[in-house]
């Protein structure tokens, strides 16, 4: 069994401020972890993924996430927010060697960037 | 095309009517997935096609839901006798393989927004 919890359905930050989107997971097997981003009127796009290699994963657009097994977390961060980062972000977990069939998504966090 | 294409982008229907949603995956992608995204919720797996294997229908919520795919091409998701709780965005995704650890990244379409009045 596996699940994903995203803390905060809405997060607002000022332009230039740190972005922190929280994701906690549960999985009965070593997980594969993902962050997807959905810009308005677009499909989901892979931001980054953790597949049991380096625990700090760098993705597109300056985002990164750190896998912390002891905390069962995979929080997404970006040092300085841009207006273009405004979007909905989804954390997802997959056990079973990364099978997409087993992918479980969180409920999403809407990021607003204030000028 | 260059990406996953879904149609219609928006569909408003009356309760009890049947609807058909279409997904055109990226050419050459063997795997195709349908998800449902209700307002304020995460993506809910519906059905999975992999090549010519029997589809995994375990996520379909009721027998009113069905989906077909011919070979490795277009898929259609059909909802019969629609209910108000079927209102959601229906997302299609395709990938080149089953595993996400290697090259099996999912590519999503923009979704079909269904509103049942």
PDB file of C-alpha atoms in Angstrom:
ATOM      1  CA  UNK A   1       0.000   0.000   0.000  1.00  0.00           C
ATOM      2  CA  UNK A   2       1.190   3.502  -0.677  1.00  0.00           C
ATOM      3  CA  UNK A   3      -0.084   7.028  -0.258  1.00  0.00           C
ATOM      4  CA  UNK A   4       0.965  10.624  -0.687  1.00  0.00           C
ATOM      5  CA  UNK A   5       0.123  13.628   1.452  1.00  0.00           C
ATOM      6  CA  UNK A   6       0.738  17.148   0.242  1.00  0.00           C
ATOM      7  CA  UNK A   7       0.533  19.638   3.081  1.00  0.00           C
ATOM      8  CA  UNK A   8      -1.169  22.832   1.996  1.00  0.00           C
ATOM      9  CA  UNK A   9      -3.515  22.883  -0.968  1.00  0.00           C
ATOM     10  CA  UNK A  10      -2.535  26.513  -1.609  1.00  0.00           C
ATOM     11  CA  UNK A  11       0.839  28.175  -1.087  1.00  0.00           C
ATOM     12  CA  UNK A  12       1.624  31.830  -1.790  1.00  0.00           C
ATOM     13  CA  UNK A  13       5.117  33.297  -1.972  1.00  0.00           C
ATOM     14  CA  UNK A  14       6.536  36.598  -3.088  1.00  0.00           C
ATOM     15  CA  UNK A  15       8.611  36.791  -6.238  1.00  0.00           C
ATOM     16  CA  UNK A  16      12.223  36.068  -5.310  1.00  0.00           C
ATOM     17  CA  UNK A  17      11.309  34.210  -2.120  1.00  0.00           C
ATOM     18  CA  UNK A  18      11.997  30.572  -1.312  1.00  0.00           C
ATOM     19  CA  UNK A  19       9.492  28.044  -2.586  1.00  0.00           C
ATOM     20  CA  UNK A  20       8.826  25.029  -0.348  1.00  0.00           C
ATOM     21  CA  UNK A  21       6.120  22.524  -1.260  1.00  0.00           C
ATOM     22  CA  UNK A  22       5.735  19.639   1.157  1.00  0.00           C
ATOM     23  CA  UNK A  23       5.205  15.996   0.305  1.00  0.00           C
ATOM     24  CA  UNK A  24       5.133  13.017   2.639  1.00  0.00           C
ATOM     25  CA  UNK A  25       4.650   9.484   1.440  1.00  0.00           C
ATOM     26  CA  UNK A  26       4.069   6.014   2.712  1.00  0.00           C
ATOM     27  CA  UNK A  27       5.165   2.936   0.868  1.00  0.00           C
ATOM     28  CA  UNK A  28       5.673  -0.684   1.819  1.00  0.00           C
ATOM     29  CA  UNK A  29       8.527  -1.011  -0.693  1.00  0.00           C
ATOM     30  CA  UNK A  30      11.400   1.320  -1.607  1.00  0.00           C
ATOM     31  CA  UNK A  31       9.652   4.107  -3.451  1.00  0.00           C
ATOM     32  CA  UNK A  32      10.131   5.948  -6.678  1.00  0.00           C
ATOM     33  CA  UNK A  33       9.070   9.574  -6.106  1.00  0.00           C
ATOM     34  CA  UNK A  34       8.024  12.243  -8.572  1.00  0.00           C
ATOM     35  CA  UNK A  35       6.983  15.839  -8.796  1.00  0.00           C
ATOM     36  CA  UNK A  36       4.755  16.935 -11.677  1.00  0.00           C
ATOM     37  CA  UNK A  37       3.744  20.479 -12.553  1.00  0.00           C
ATOM     38  CA  UNK A  38       0.527  21.522 -14.280  1.00  0.00           C
ATOM     39  CA  UNK A  39       0.437  24.992 -15.782  1.00  0.00           C
ATOM     40  CA  UNK A  40      -2.982  26.499 -16.539  1.00  0.00           C
ATOM     41  CA  UNK A  41      -4.750  24.738 -19.404  1.00  0.00           C
ATOM     42  CA  UNK A  42      -1.875  22.325 -19.926  1.00  0.00           C
ATOM     43  CA  UNK A  43      -1.195  18.681 -19.158  1.00  0.00           C
ATOM     44  CA  UNK A  44       1.001  17.496 -16.320  1.00  0.00           C
ATOM     45  CA  UNK A  45       4.731  17.727 -16.959  1.00  0.00           C
ATOM     46  CA  UNK A  46       7.459  15.829 -15.122  1.00  0.00           C
ATOM     47  CA  UNK A  47       9.518  18.187 -12.970  1.00  0.00           C
ATOM     48  CA  UNK A  48      11.883  15.674 -11.394  1.00  0.00           C
ATOM     49  CA  UNK A  49      12.084  12.117 -10.111  1.00  0.00           C
ATOM     50  CA  UNK A  50      13.873  10.085  -7.456  1.00  0.00           C
ATOM     51  CA  UNK A  51      14.727   6.520  -8.426  1.00  0.00           C
ATOM     52  CA  UNK A  52      17.038   5.355  -5.602  1.00  0.00           C
ATOM     53  CA  UNK A  53      20.163   7.080  -6.861  1.00  0.00           C
ATOM     54  CA  UNK A  54      21.226  10.443  -5.373  1.00  0.00           C
ATOM     55  CA  UNK A  55      18.913  11.649  -2.609  1.00  0.00           C
ATOM     56  CA  UNK A  56      19.058  15.252  -3.825  1.00  0.00           C
ATOM     57  CA  UNK A  57      17.386  15.449  -7.195  1.00  0.00           C
ATOM     58  CA  UNK A  58      17.590  18.430  -9.499  1.00  0.00           C
ATOM     59  CA  UNK A  59      14.822  19.105 -11.972  1.00  0.00           C
ATOM     60  CA  UNK A  60      13.819  21.610 -14.566  1.00  0.00           C
ATOM     61  CA  UNK A  61      13.353  25.362 -13.969  1.00  0.00           C
ATOM     62  CA  UNK A  62      15.643  25.435 -10.932  1.00  0.00           C
ATOM     63  CA  UNK A  63      13.560  23.106  -8.781  1.00  0.00           C
ATOM     64  CA  UNK A  64      15.042  20.379  -6.620  1.00  0.00           C
ATOM     65  CA  UNK A  65      13.806  17.850  -4.097  1.00  0.00           C
ATOM     66  CA  UNK A  66      15.476  15.834  -1.376  1.00  0.00           C
ATOM     67  CA  UNK A  67      14.500  12.292  -0.480  1.00  0.00           C
ATOM     68  CA  UNK A  68      14.603  11.819   3.297  1.00  0.00           C
ATOM     69  CA  UNK A  69      13.837   8.238   4.210  1.00  0.00           C
ATOM     70  CA  UNK A  70      13.810   8.878   7.959  1.00  0.00           C
ATOM     71  CA  UNK A  71      11.161  11.547   7.513  1.00  0.00           C
ATOM     72  CA  UNK A  72       9.365   9.810   4.606  1.00  0.00           C
ATOM     73  CA  UNK A  73       9.463  13.151   2.836  1.00  0.00           C
ATOM     74  CA  UNK A  74      10.224  14.451  -0.638  1.00  0.00           C
ATOM     75  CA  UNK A  75       9.764  18.211  -0.360  1.00  0.00           C
ATOM     76  CA  UNK A  76      10.142  20.400  -3.442  1.00  0.00           C
ATOM     77  CA  UNK A  77      12.174  23.602  -3.213  1.00  0.00           C
ATOM     78  CA  UNK A  78      13.351  26.473  -5.331  1.00  0.00           C
ATOM     79  CA  UNK A  79      15.586  29.234  -3.935  1.00  0.00           C
ATOM     80  CA  UNK A  80      13.917  32.116  -5.744  1.00  0.00           C
ATOM     81  CA  UNK A  81      10.376  32.108  -7.087  1.00  0.00           C
ATOM     82  CA  UNK A  82       9.512  33.512 -10.499  1.00  0.00           C
ATOM     83  CA  UNK A  83       6.094  34.627 -11.645  1.00  0.00           C
ATOM     84  CA  UNK A  84       6.211  31.854 -14.231  1.00  0.00           C
ATOM     85  CA  UNK A  85       6.322  29.243 -11.451  1.00  0.00           C
ATOM     86  CA  UNK A  86       2.654  29.813 -10.678  1.00  0.00           C
ATOM     87  CA  UNK A  87       1.033  26.442 -11.305  1.00  0.00           C
ATOM     88  CA  UNK A  88      -0.298  23.346  -9.576  1.00  0.00           C
ATOM     89  CA  UNK A  89       2.256  20.854  -8.326  1.00  0.00           C
ATOM     90  CA  UNK A  90       1.621  17.168  -7.740  1.00  0.00           C
ATOM     91  CA  UNK A  91       3.761  14.739  -5.773  1.00  0.00           C
ATOM     92  CA  UNK A  92       3.499  11.071  -6.722  1.00  0.00           C
ATOM     93  CA  UNK A  93       4.864   7.783  -5.436  1.00  0.00           C
ATOM     94  CA  UNK A  94       5.328   4.438  -7.105  1.00  0.00           C
ATOM     95  CA  UNK A  95       6.465   1.245  -5.499  1.00  0.00           C
ATOM     96  CA  UNK A  96       6.993  -1.959  -7.416  1.00  0.00           C
ATOM     97  CA  UNK A  97      10.161  -0.876  -9.203  1.00  0.00           C
ATOM     98  CA  UNK A  98       8.647   2.259 -10.574  1.00  0.00           C
ATOM     99  CA  UNK A  99       5.682   0.834 -12.385  1.00  0.00           C
ATOM    100  CA  UNK A 100       3.508   3.620 -13.718  1.00  0.00           C
ATOM    101  CA  UNK A 101       0.500   1.411 -13.062  1.00  0.00           C
ATOM    102  CA  UNK A 102       1.228   1.778  -9.356  1.00  0.00           C
ATOM    103  CA  UNK A 103       1.610   5.549  -9.426  1.00  0.00           C
ATOM    104  CA  UNK A 104      -0.305   7.299  -6.649  1.00  0.00           C
ATOM    105  CA  UNK A 105      -0.737  11.062  -6.802  1.00  0.00           C
ATOM    106  CA  UNK A 106      -1.203  13.586  -4.041  1.00  0.00           C
ATOM    107  CA  UNK A 107      -4.085  16.042  -4.159  1.00  0.00           C
ATOM    108  CA  UNK A 108      -1.896  18.860  -5.436  1.00  0.00           C
ATOM    109  CA  UNK A 109      -0.621  22.231  -4.208  1.00  0.00           C
ATOM    110  CA  UNK A 110      -1.547  25.404  -6.036  1.00  0.00           C
ATOM    111  CA  UNK A 111       1.414  27.807  -5.995  1.00  0.00           C
ATOM    112  CA  UNK A 112       0.731  31.520  -6.325  1.00  0.00           C
ATOM    113  CA  UNK A 113       3.626  33.931  -6.838  1.00  0.00           C
ATOM    114  CA  UNK A 114       2.967  37.491  -5.714  1.00  0.00           C
ATOM    115  CA  UNK A 115       4.723  40.447  -7.374  1.00  0.00           C
TER     116      UNK A 115
ATOM    117  CA  UNK B   1       1.635  14.849 -33.302  1.00  0.00           C
ATOM    118  CA  UNK B   2       4.278  16.107 -30.944  1.00  0.00           C
ATOM    119  CA  UNK B   3       2.329  15.440 -27.763  1.00  0.00           C
ATOM    120  CA  UNK B   4      -0.669  13.634 -26.355  1.00  0.00           C
ATOM    121  CA  UNK B   5      -3.853  15.037 -27.825  1.00  0.00           C
ATOM    122  CA  UNK B   6      -7.265  14.806 -26.147  1.00  0.00           C
ATOM    123  CA  UNK B   7     -10.694  15.766 -27.369  1.00  0.00           C
ATOM    124  CA  UNK B   8     -13.017  17.352 -26.632  1.00  0.00           C
ATOM    125  CA  UNK B   9     -11.302  19.791 -24.304  1.00  0.00           C
ATOM    126  CA  UNK B  10     -14.645  20.608 -22.714  1.00  0.00           C
ATOM    127  CA  UNK B  11     -17.890  18.667 -22.672  1.00  0.00           C
ATOM    128  CA  UNK B  12     -21.140  19.620 -21.000  1.00  0.00           C
ATOM    129  CA  UNK B  13     -23.817  16.959 -20.974  1.00  0.00           C
ATOM    130  CA  UNK B  14     -27.088  16.151 -19.299  1.00  0.00           C
ATOM    131  CA  UNK B  15     -27.426  13.462 -16.677  1.00  0.00           C
ATOM    132  CA  UNK B  16     -28.175  10.123 -18.282  1.00  0.00           C
ATOM    133  CA  UNK B  17     -26.463  10.823 -21.583  1.00  0.00           C
ATOM    134  CA  UNK B  18     -23.482   8.867 -22.873  1.00  0.00           C
ATOM    135  CA  UNK B  19     -20.165  10.594 -23.567  1.00  0.00           C
ATOM    136  CA  UNK B  20     -17.061   9.539 -25.433  1.00  0.00           C
ATOM    137  CA  UNK B  21     -13.619  11.006 -24.800  1.00  0.00           C
ATOM    138  CA  UNK B  22     -10.720  10.535 -27.159  1.00  0.00           C
ATOM    139  CA  UNK B  23      -6.980  10.279 -26.611  1.00  0.00           C
ATOM    140  CA  UNK B  24      -4.332  10.290 -29.322  1.00  0.00           C
ATOM    141  CA  UNK B  25      -1.016   9.241 -27.726  1.00  0.00           C
ATOM    142  CA  UNK B  26       2.480  10.064 -28.825  1.00  0.00           C
ATOM    143  CA  UNK B  27       3.392   7.963 -31.839  1.00  0.00           C
ATOM    144  CA  UNK B  28       5.270   4.820 -30.837  1.00  0.00           C
ATOM    145  CA  UNK B  29       4.235   4.872 -27.189  1.00  0.00           C
ATOM    146  CA  UNK B  30       3.109   1.415 -26.181  1.00  0.00           C
ATOM    147  CA  UNK B  31       1.555   2.336 -22.849  1.00  0.00           C
ATOM    148  CA  UNK B  32      -1.558   4.471 -22.403  1.00  0.00           C
ATOM    149  CA  UNK B  33      -3.301   5.501 -19.191  1.00  0.00           C
ATOM    150  CA  UNK B  34      -6.560   7.191 -18.298  1.00  0.00           C
ATOM    151  CA  UNK B  35      -6.880   9.143 -15.048  1.00  0.00           C
ATOM    152  CA  UNK B  36      -9.711  11.101 -13.478  1.00  0.00           C
ATOM    153  CA  UNK B  37      -9.060  14.357 -11.629  1.00  0.00           C
ATOM    154  CA  UNK B  38     -11.895  15.614  -9.486  1.00  0.00           C
ATOM    155  CA  UNK B  39     -11.846  19.179  -8.242  1.00  0.00           C
ATOM    156  CA  UNK B  40      -9.378  19.560  -5.386  1.00  0.00           C
ATOM    157  CA  UNK B  41      -8.255  15.951  -5.551  1.00  0.00           C
ATOM    158  CA  UNK B  42      -5.322  14.016  -6.911  1.00  0.00           C
ATOM    159  CA  UNK B  43      -5.312  11.932 -10.032  1.00  0.00           C
ATOM    160  CA  UNK B  44      -7.285   8.703  -9.831  1.00  0.00           C
ATOM    161  CA  UNK B  45      -6.134   5.795 -12.007  1.00  0.00           C
ATOM    162  CA  UNK B  46      -8.840   4.391 -14.278  1.00  0.00           C
ATOM    163  CA  UNK B  47      -7.368   2.049 -16.887  1.00  0.00           C
ATOM    164  CA  UNK B  48      -4.041   1.063 -18.439  1.00  0.00           C
ATOM    165  CA  UNK B  49      -3.209  -0.325 -21.884  1.00  0.00           C
ATOM    166  CA  UNK B  50       0.166  -1.863 -22.675  1.00  0.00           C
ATOM    167  CA  UNK B  51       0.746  -2.964 -26.240  1.00  0.00           C
ATOM    168  CA  UNK B  52      -1.472  -5.879 -27.193  1.00  0.00           C
ATOM    169  CA  UNK B  53      -1.854  -7.162 -23.634  1.00  0.00           C
ATOM    170  CA  UNK B  54      -5.212  -7.271 -21.923  1.00  0.00           C
ATOM    171  CA  UNK B  55      -5.908  -3.867 -20.364  1.00  0.00           C
ATOM    172  CA  UNK B  56      -5.791  -3.313 -16.620  1.00  0.00           C
ATOM    173  CA  UNK B  57      -9.313  -2.104 -15.876  1.00  0.00           C
ATOM    174  CA  UNK B  58      -9.038  -2.295 -12.114  1.00  0.00           C
ATOM    175  CA  UNK B  59      -9.472   1.454 -11.630  1.00  0.00           C
ATOM    176  CA  UNK B  60     -12.763   1.832 -13.475  1.00  0.00           C
ATOM    177  CA  UNK B  61     -15.318   3.000 -10.887  1.00  0.00           C
ATOM    178  CA  UNK B  62     -18.367   1.246 -12.322  1.00  0.00           C
ATOM    179  CA  UNK B  63     -19.600  -0.735 -15.302  1.00  0.00           C
ATOM    180  CA  UNK B  64     -20.792   2.520 -16.850  1.00  0.00           C
ATOM    181  CA  UNK B  65     -17.151   3.203 -17.671  1.00  0.00           C
ATOM    182  CA  UNK B  66     -15.341   1.455 -20.508  1.00  0.00           C
ATOM    183  CA  UNK B  67     -12.345   2.120 -22.696  1.00  0.00           C
ATOM    184  CA  UNK B  68     -10.903   0.764 -25.892  1.00  0.00           C
ATOM    185  CA  UNK B  69      -7.635   1.046 -27.696  1.00  0.00           C
ATOM    186  CA  UNK B  70      -6.825  -0.314 -31.104  1.00  0.00           C
ATOM    187  CA  UNK B  71      -3.250  -1.506 -31.223  1.00  0.00           C
ATOM    188  CA  UNK B  72      -0.941   1.275 -30.107  1.00  0.00           C
ATOM    189  CA  UNK B  73      -3.048   4.117 -31.406  1.00  0.00           C
ATOM    190  CA  UNK B  74      -6.091   6.110 -30.360  1.00  0.00           C
ATOM    191  CA  UNK B  75      -8.039   5.265 -27.235  1.00  0.00           C
ATOM    192  CA  UNK B  76     -11.598   6.170 -26.354  1.00  0.00           C
ATOM    193  CA  UNK B  77     -13.083   6.354 -22.869  1.00  0.00           C
ATOM    194  CA  UNK B  78     -16.848   5.936 -22.811  1.00  0.00           C
ATOM    195  CA  UNK B  79     -19.099   6.846 -19.901  1.00  0.00           C
ATOM    196  CA  UNK B  80     -22.663   5.599 -20.196  1.00  0.00           C
ATOM    197  CA  UNK B  81     -25.666   7.096 -18.421  1.00  0.00           C
ATOM    198  CA  UNK B  82     -23.569   9.890 -16.953  1.00  0.00           C
ATOM    199  CA  UNK B  83     -24.128  11.014 -13.371  1.00  0.00           C
ATOM    200  CA  UNK B  84     -23.254  14.304 -11.741  1.00  0.00           C
ATOM    201  CA  UNK B  85     -20.449  12.653  -9.791  1.00  0.00           C
ATOM    202  CA  UNK B  86     -18.766  11.856 -13.118  1.00  0.00           C
ATOM    203  CA  UNK B  87     -17.958  15.552 -13.498  1.00  0.00           C
ATOM    204  CA  UNK B  88     -14.175  15.816 -13.560  1.00  0.00           C
ATOM    205  CA  UNK B  89     -11.182  16.326 -15.804  1.00  0.00           C
ATOM    206  CA  UNK B  90     -10.230  13.118 -17.579  1.00  0.00           C
ATOM    207  CA  UNK B  91      -6.535  12.932 -18.315  1.00  0.00           C
ATOM    208  CA  UNK B  92      -4.777  10.640 -20.733  1.00  0.00           C
ATOM    209  CA  UNK B  93      -1.069   9.845 -20.591  1.00  0.00           C
ATOM    210  CA  UNK B  94       1.245   7.728 -22.684  1.00  0.00           C
ATOM    211  CA  UNK B  95       4.729   6.365 -22.229  1.00  0.00           C
ATOM    212  CA  UNK B  96       7.314   4.402 -24.121  1.00  0.00           C
ATOM    213  CA  UNK B  97       7.387   1.615 -21.544  1.00  0.00           C
ATOM    214  CA  UNK B  98       6.114   0.342 -18.238  1.00  0.00           C
ATOM    215  CA  UNK B  99       8.832   1.454 -15.898  1.00  0.00           C
ATOM    216  CA  UNK B 100       9.261   4.998 -14.678  1.00  0.00           C
ATOM    217  CA  UNK B 101      12.806   4.522 -13.479  1.00  0.00           C
ATOM    218  CA  UNK B 102      14.286   4.517 -16.936  1.00  0.00           C
ATOM    219  CA  UNK B 103      12.677   5.984 -19.993  1.00  0.00           C
ATOM    220  CA  UNK B 104       9.091   5.266 -19.041  1.00  0.00           C
ATOM    221  CA  UNK B 105       8.196   8.881 -18.297  1.00  0.00           C
ATOM    222  CA  UNK B 106       4.506   9.670 -18.553  1.00  0.00           C
ATOM    223  CA  UNK B 107       3.455  12.348 -21.018  1.00  0.00           C
ATOM    224  CA  UNK B 108       0.064  13.848 -20.292  1.00  0.00           C
ATOM    225  CA  UNK B 109      -2.540  15.432 -22.497  1.00  0.00           C
ATOM    226  CA  UNK B 110      -4.342  18.610 -21.511  1.00  0.00           C
ATOM    227  CA  UNK B 111      -7.383  16.693 -20.407  1.00  0.00           C
ATOM    228  CA  UNK B 112     -11.081  16.655 -21.200  1.00  0.00           C
ATOM    229  CA  UNK B 113     -13.232  18.587 -18.738  1.00  0.00           C
ATOM    230  CA  UNK B 114     -16.595  16.873 -18.321  1.00  0.00           C
ATOM    231  CA  UNK B 115     -19.525  18.627 -16.685  1.00  0.00           C
ATOM    232  CA  UNK B 116     -22.693  16.652 -16.069  1.00  0.00           C
ATOM    233  CA  UNK B 117     -25.710  18.821 -15.356  1.00  0.00           C
TER     234      UNK B 117
END
